[in-house]
PDB file of N, CA and C in Angstrom:
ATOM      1  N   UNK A 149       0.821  -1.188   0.000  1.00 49.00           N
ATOM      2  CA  UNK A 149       0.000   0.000   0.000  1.00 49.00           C
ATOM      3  C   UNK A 149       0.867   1.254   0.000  1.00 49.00           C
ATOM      4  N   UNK A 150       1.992   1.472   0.484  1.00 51.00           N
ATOM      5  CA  UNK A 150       2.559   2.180   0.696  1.00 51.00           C
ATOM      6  C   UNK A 150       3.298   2.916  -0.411  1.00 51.00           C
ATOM      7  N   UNK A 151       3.930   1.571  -1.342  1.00 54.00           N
ATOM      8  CA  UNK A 151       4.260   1.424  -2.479  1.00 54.00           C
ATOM      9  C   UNK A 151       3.439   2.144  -3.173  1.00 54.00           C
ATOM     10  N   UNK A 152       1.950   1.695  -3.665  1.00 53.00           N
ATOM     11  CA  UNK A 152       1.447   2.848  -4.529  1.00 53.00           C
ATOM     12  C   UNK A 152       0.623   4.442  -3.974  1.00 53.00           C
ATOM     13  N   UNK A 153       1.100   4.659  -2.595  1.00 41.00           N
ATOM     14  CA  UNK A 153       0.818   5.967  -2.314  1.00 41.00           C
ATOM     15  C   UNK A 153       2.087   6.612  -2.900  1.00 41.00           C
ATOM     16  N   UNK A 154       3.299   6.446  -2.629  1.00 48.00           N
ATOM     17  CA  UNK A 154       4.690   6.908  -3.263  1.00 48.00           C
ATOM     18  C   UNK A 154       4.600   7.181  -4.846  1.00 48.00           C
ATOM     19  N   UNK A 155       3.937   6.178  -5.495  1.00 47.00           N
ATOM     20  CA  UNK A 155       3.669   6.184  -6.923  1.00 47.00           C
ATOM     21  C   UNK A 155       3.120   7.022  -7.450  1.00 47.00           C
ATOM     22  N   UNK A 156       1.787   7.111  -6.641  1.00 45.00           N
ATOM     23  CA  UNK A 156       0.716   8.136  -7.196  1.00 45.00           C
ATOM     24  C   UNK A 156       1.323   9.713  -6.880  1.00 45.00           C
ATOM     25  N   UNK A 157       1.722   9.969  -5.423  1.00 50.00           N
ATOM     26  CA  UNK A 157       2.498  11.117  -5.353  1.00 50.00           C
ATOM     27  C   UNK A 157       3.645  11.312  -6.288  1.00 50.00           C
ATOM     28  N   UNK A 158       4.685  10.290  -6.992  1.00 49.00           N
ATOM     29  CA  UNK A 158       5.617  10.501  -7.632  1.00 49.00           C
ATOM     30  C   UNK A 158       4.884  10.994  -9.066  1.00 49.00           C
ATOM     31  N   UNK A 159       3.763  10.752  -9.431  1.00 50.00           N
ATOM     32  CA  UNK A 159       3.128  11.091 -10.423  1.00 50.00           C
ATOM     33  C   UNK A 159       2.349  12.502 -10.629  1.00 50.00           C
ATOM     34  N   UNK A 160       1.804  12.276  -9.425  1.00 47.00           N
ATOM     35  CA  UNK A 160       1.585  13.918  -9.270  1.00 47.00           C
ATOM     36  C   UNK A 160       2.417  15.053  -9.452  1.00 47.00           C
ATOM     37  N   UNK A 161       3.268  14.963  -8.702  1.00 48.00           N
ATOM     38  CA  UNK A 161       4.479  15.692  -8.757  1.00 48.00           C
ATOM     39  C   UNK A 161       4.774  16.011 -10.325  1.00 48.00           C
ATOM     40  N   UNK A 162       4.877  15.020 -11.377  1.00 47.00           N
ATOM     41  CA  UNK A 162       5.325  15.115 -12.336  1.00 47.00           C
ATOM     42  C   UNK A 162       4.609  15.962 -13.149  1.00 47.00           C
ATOM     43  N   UNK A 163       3.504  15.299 -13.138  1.00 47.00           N
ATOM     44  CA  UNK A 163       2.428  16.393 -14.118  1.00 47.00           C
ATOM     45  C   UNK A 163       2.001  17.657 -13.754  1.00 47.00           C
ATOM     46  N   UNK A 164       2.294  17.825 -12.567  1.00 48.00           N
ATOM     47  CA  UNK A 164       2.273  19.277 -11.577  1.00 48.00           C
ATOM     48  C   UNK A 164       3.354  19.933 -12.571  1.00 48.00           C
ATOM     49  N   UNK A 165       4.547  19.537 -12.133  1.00 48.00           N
ATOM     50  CA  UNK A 165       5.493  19.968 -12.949  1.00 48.00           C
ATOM     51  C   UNK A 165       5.371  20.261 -14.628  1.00 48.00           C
ATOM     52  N   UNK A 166       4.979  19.246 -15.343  1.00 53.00           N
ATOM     53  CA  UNK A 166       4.895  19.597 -16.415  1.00 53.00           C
ATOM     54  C   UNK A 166       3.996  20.653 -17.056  1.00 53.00           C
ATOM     55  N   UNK A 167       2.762  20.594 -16.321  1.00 65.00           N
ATOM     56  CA  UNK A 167       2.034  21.996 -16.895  1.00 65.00           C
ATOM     57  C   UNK A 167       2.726  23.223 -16.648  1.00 65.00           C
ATOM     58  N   UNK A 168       3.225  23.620 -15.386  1.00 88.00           N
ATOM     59  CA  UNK A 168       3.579  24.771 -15.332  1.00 88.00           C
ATOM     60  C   UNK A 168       5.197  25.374 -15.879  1.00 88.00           C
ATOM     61  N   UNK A 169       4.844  26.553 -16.793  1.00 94.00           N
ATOM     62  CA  UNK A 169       6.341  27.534 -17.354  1.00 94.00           C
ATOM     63  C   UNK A 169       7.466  26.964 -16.078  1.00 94.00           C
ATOM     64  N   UNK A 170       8.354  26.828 -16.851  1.00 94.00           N
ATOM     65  CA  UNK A 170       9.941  27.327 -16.762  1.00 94.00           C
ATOM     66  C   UNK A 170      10.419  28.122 -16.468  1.00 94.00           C
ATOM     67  N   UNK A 171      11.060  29.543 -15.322  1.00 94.00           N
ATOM     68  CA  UNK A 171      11.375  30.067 -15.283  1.00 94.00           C
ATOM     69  C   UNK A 171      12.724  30.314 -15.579  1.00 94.00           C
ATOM     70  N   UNK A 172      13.128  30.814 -16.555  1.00 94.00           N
ATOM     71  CA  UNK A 172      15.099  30.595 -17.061  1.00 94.00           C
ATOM     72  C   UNK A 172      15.475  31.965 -16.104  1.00 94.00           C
ATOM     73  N   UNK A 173      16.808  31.803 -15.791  1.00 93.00           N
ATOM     74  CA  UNK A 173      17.344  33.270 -15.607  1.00 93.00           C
ATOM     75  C   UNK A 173      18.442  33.707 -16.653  1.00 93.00           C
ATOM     76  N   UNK A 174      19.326  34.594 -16.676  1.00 91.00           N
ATOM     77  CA  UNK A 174      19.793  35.445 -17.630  1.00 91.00           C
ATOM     78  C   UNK A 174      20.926  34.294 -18.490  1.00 91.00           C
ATOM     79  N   UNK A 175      21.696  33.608 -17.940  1.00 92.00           N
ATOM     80  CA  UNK A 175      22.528  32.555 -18.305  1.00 92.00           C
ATOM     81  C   UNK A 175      21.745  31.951 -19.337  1.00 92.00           C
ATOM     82  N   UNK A 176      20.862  31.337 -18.728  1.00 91.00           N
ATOM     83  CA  UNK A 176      19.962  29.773 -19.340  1.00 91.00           C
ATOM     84  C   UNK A 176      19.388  30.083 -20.656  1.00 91.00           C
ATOM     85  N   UNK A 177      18.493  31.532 -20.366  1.00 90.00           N
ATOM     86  CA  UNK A 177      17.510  32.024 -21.322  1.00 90.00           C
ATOM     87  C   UNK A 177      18.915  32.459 -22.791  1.00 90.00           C
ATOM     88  N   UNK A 178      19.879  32.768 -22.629  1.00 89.00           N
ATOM     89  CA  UNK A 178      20.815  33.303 -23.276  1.00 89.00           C
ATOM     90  C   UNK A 178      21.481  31.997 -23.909  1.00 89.00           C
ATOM     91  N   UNK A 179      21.968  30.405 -23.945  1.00 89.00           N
ATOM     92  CA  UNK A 179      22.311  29.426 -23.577  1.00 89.00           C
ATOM     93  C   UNK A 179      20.887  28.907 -24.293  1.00 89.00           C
ATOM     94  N   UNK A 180      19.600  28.957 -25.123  1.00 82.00           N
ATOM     95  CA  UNK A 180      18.694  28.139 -24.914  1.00 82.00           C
ATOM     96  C   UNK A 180      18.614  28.393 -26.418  1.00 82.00           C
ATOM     97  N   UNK A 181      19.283  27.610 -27.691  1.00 84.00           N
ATOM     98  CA  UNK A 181      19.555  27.746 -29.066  1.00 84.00           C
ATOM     99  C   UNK A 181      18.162  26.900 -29.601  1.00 84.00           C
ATOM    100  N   UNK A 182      17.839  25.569 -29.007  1.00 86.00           N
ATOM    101  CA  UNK A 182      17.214  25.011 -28.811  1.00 86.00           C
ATOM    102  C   UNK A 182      15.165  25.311 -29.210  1.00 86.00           C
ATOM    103  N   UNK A 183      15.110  26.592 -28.817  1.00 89.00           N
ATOM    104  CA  UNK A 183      13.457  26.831 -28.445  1.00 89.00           C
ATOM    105  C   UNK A 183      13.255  28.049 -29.425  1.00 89.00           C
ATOM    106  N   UNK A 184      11.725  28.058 -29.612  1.00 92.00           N
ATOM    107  CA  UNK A 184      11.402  29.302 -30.354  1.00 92.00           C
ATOM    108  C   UNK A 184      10.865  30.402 -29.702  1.00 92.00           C
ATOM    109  N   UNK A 185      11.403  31.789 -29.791  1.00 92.00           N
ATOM    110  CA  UNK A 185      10.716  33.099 -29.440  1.00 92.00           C
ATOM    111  C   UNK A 185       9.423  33.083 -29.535  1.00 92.00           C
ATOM    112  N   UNK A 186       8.337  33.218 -28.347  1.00 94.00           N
ATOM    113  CA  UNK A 186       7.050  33.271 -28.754  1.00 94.00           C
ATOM    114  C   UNK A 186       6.250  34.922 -28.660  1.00 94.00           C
ATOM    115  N   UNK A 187       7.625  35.758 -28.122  1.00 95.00           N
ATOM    116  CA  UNK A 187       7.527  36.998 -28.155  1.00 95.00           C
ATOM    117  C   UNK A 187       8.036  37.622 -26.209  1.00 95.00           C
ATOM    118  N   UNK A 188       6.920  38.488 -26.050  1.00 96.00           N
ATOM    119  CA  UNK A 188       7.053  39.164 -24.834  1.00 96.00           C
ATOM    120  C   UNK A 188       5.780  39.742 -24.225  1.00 96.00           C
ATOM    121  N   UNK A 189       5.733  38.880 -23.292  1.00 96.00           N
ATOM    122  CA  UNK A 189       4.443  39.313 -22.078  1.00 96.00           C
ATOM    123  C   UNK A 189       4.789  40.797 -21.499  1.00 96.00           C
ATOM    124  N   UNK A 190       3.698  41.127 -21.228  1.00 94.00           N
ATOM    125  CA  UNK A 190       3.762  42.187 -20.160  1.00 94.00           C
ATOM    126  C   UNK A 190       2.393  42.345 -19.146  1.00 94.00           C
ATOM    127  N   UNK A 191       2.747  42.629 -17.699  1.00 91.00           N
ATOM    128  CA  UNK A 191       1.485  42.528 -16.992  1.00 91.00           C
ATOM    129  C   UNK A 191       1.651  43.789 -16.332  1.00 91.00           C
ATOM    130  N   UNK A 192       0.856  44.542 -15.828  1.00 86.00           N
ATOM    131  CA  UNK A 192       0.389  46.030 -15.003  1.00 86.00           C
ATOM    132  C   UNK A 192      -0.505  45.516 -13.874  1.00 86.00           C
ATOM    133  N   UNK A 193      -0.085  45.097 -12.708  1.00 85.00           N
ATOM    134  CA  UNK A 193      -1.745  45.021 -11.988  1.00 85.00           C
ATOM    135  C   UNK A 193      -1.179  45.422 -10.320  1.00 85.00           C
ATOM    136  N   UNK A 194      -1.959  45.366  -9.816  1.00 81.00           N
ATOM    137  CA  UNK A 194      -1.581  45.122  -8.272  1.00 81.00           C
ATOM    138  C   UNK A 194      -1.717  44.570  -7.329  1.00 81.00           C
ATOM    139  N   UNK A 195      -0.458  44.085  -7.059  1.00 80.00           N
ATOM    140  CA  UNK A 195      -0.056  42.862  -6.263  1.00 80.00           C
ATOM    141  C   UNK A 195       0.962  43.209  -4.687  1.00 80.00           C
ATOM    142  N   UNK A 196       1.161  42.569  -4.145  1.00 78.00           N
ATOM    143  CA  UNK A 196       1.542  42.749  -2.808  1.00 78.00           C
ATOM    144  C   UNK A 196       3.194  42.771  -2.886  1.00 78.00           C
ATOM    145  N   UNK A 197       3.485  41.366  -3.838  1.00 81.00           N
ATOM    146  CA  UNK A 197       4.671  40.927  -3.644  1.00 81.00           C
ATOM    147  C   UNK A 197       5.628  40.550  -5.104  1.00 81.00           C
ATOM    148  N   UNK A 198       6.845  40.786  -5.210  1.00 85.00           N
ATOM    149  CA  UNK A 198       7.452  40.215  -6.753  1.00 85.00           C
ATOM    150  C   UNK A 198       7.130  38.585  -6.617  1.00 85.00           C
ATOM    151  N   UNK A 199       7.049  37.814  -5.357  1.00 88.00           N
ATOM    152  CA  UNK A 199       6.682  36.861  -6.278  1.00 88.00           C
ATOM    153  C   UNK A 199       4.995  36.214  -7.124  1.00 88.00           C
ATOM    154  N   UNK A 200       4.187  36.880  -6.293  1.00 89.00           N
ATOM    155  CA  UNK A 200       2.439  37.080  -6.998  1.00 89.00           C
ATOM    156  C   UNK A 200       3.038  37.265  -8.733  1.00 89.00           C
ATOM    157  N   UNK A 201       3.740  38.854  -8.571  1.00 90.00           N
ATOM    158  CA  UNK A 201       3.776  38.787 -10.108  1.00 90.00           C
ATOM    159  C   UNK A 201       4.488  38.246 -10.553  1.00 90.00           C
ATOM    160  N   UNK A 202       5.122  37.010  -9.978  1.00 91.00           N
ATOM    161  CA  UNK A 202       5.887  35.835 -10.855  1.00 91.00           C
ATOM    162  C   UNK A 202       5.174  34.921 -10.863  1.00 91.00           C
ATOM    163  N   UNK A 203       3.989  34.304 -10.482  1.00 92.00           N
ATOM    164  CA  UNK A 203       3.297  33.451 -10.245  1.00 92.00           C
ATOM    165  C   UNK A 203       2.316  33.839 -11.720  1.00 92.00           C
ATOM    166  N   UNK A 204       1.680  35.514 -11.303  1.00 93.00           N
ATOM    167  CA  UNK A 204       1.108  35.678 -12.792  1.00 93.00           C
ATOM    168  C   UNK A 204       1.852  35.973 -14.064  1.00 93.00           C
ATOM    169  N   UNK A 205       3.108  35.871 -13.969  1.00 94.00           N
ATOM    170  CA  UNK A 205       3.988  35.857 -15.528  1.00 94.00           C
ATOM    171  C   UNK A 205       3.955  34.328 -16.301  1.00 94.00           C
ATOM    172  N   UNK A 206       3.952  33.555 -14.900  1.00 95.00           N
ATOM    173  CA  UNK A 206       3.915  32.240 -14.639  1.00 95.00           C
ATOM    174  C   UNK A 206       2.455  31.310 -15.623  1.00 95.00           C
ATOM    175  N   UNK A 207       1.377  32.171 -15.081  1.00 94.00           N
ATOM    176  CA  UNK A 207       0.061  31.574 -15.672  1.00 94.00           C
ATOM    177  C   UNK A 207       0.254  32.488 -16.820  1.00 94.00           C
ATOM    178  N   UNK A 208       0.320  33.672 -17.107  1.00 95.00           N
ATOM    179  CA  UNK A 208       0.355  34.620 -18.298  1.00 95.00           C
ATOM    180  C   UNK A 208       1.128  33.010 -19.574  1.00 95.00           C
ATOM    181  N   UNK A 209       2.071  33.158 -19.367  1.00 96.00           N
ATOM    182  CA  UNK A 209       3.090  31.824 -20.195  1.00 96.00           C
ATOM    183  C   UNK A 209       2.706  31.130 -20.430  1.00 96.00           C
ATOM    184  N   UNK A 210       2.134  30.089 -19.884  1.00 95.00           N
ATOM    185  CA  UNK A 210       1.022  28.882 -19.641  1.00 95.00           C
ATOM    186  C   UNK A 210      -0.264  29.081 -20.595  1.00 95.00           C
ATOM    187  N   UNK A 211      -0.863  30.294 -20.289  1.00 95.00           N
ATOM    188  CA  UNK A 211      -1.884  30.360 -20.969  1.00 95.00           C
ATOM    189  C   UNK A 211      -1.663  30.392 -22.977  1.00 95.00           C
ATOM    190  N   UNK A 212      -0.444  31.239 -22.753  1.00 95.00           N
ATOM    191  CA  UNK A 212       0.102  31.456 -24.185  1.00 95.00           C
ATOM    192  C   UNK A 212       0.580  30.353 -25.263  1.00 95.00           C
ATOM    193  N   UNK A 213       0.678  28.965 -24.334  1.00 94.00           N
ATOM    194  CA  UNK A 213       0.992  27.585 -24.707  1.00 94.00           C
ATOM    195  C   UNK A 213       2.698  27.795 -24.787  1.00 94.00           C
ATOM    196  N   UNK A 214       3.544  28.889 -24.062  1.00 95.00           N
ATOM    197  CA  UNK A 214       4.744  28.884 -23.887  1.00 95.00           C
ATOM    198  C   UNK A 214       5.541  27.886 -22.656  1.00 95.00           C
ATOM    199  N   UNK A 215       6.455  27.561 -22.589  1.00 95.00           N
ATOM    200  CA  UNK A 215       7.098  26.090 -21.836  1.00 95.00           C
ATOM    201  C   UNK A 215       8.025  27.160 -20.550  1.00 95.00           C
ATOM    202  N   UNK A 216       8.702  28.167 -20.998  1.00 96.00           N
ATOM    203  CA  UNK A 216       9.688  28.668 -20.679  1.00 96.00           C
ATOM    204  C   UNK A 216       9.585  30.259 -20.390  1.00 96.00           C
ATOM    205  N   UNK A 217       9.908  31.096 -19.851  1.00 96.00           N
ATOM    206  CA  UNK A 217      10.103  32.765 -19.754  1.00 96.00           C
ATOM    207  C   UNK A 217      11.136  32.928 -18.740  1.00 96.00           C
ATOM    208  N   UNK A 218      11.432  34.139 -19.211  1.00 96.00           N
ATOM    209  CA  UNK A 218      12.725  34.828 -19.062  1.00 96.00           C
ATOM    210  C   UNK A 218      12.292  36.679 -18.482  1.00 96.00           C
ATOM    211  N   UNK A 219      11.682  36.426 -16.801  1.00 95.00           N
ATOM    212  CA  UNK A 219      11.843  37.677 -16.367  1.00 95.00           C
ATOM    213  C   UNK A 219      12.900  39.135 -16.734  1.00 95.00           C
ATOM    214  N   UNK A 220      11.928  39.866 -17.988  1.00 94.00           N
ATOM    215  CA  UNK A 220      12.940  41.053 -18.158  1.00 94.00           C
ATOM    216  C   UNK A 220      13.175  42.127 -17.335  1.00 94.00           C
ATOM    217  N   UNK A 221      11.935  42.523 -16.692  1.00 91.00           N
ATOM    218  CA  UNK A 221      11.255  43.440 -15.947  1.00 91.00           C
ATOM    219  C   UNK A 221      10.667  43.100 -14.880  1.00 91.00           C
ATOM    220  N   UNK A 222      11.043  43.912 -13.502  1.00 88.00           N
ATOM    221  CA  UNK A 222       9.669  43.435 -12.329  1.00 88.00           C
ATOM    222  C   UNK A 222      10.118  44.756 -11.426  1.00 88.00           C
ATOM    223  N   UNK A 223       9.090  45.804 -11.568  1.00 82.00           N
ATOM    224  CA  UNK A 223       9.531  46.784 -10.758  1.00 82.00           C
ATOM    225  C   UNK A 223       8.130  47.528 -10.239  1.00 82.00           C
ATOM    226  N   UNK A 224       7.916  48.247  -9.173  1.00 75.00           N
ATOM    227  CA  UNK A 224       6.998  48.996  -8.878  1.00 75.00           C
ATOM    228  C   UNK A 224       7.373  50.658  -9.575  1.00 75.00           C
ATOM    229  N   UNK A 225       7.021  51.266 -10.281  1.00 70.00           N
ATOM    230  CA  UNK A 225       7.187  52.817 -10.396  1.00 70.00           C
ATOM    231  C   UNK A 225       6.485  53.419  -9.995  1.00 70.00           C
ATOM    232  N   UNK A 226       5.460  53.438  -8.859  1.00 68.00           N
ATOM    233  CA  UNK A 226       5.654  54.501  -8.133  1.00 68.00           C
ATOM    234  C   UNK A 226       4.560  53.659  -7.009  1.00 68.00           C
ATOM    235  N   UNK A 227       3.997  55.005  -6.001  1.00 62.00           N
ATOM    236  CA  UNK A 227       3.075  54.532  -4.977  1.00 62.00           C
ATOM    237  C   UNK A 227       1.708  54.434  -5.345  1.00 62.00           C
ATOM    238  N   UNK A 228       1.468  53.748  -6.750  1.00 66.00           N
ATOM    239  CA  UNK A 228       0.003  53.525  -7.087  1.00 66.00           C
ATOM    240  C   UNK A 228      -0.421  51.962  -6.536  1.00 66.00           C
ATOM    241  N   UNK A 229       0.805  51.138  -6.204  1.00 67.00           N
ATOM    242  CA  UNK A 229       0.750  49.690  -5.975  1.00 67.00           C
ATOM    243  C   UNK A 229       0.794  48.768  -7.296  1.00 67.00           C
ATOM    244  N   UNK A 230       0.822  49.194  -8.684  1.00 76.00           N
ATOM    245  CA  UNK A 230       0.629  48.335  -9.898  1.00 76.00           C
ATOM    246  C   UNK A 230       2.283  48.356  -9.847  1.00 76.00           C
ATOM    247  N   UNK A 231       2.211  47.064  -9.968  1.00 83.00           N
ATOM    248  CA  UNK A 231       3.338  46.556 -10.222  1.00 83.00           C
ATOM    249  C   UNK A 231       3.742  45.998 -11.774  1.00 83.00           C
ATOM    250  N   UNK A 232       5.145  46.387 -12.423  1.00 87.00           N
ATOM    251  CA  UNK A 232       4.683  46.191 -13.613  1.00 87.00           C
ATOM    252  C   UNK A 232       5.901  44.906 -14.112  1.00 87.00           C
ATOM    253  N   UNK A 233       5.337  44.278 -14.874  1.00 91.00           N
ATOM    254  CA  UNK A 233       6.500  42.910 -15.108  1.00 91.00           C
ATOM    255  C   UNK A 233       5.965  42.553 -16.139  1.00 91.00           C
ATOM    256  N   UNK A 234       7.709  41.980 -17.350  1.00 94.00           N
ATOM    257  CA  UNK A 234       7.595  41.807 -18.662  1.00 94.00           C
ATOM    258  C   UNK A 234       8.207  40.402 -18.774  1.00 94.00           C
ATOM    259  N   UNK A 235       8.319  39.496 -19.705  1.00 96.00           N
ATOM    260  CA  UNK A 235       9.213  38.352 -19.873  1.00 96.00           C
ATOM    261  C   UNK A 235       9.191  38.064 -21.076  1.00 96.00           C
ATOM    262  N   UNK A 236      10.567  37.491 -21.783  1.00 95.00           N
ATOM    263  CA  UNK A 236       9.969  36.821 -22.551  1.00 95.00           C
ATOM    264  C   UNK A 236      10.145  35.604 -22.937  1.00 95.00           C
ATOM    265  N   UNK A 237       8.665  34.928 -23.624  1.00 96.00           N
ATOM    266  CA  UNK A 237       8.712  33.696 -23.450  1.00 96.00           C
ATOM    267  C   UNK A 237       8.580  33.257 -24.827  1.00 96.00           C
ATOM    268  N   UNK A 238       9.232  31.468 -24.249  1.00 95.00           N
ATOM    269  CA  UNK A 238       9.949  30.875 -25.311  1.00 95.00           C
ATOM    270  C   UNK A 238       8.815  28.892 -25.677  1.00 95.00           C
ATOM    271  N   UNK A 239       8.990  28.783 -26.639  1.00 92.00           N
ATOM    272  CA  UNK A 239       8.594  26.793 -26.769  1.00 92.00           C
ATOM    273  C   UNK A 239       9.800  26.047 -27.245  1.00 92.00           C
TER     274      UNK A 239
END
């Protein structure tokens, strides 16, 4: 029994994994000859924290049928709370 609780969690895990983007950083994304440009996201909204708006660059990618993105941008400009973040993503 134990055996296929490990299984089913080892499976989960996997397909968890596989739906969700790739986050590359500057090395990897630069290093990735391999994949095609699917362009460049950009999001405006307001959020609490940089990682929320990595979470939504995250689904933004996903939704786009992209595998991979490459945070260009993640900055607040000013005290309105919209936080603004760009990437771009790759298949």
């Amino acid at each position: 029994m134990k055996k296929i609780a490990i299984a089913v969690m080892a499976a989960l895990l996997l397909s968890a994994n596989a739906i969700a983007a790739i986050r590359l950083d500057g090395r990897q994304a630069r290093n990735m000859d391999d994949v095609q440009s699917l362009g460049v996201i950009y999001i405006n909204h307001n959020f609490a924290t940089e990682s929320e708006a990595d979470r939504a660059l995250n689904q933004e990618t996903d939704a786009r049928g992209a595998t991979y993105y490459h945070v260009i941008l993640m900055r607040e400009p000013g005290s309105n709370g919209n936080m603004h973040a760009s990437a771009d993503i790759y298949q």
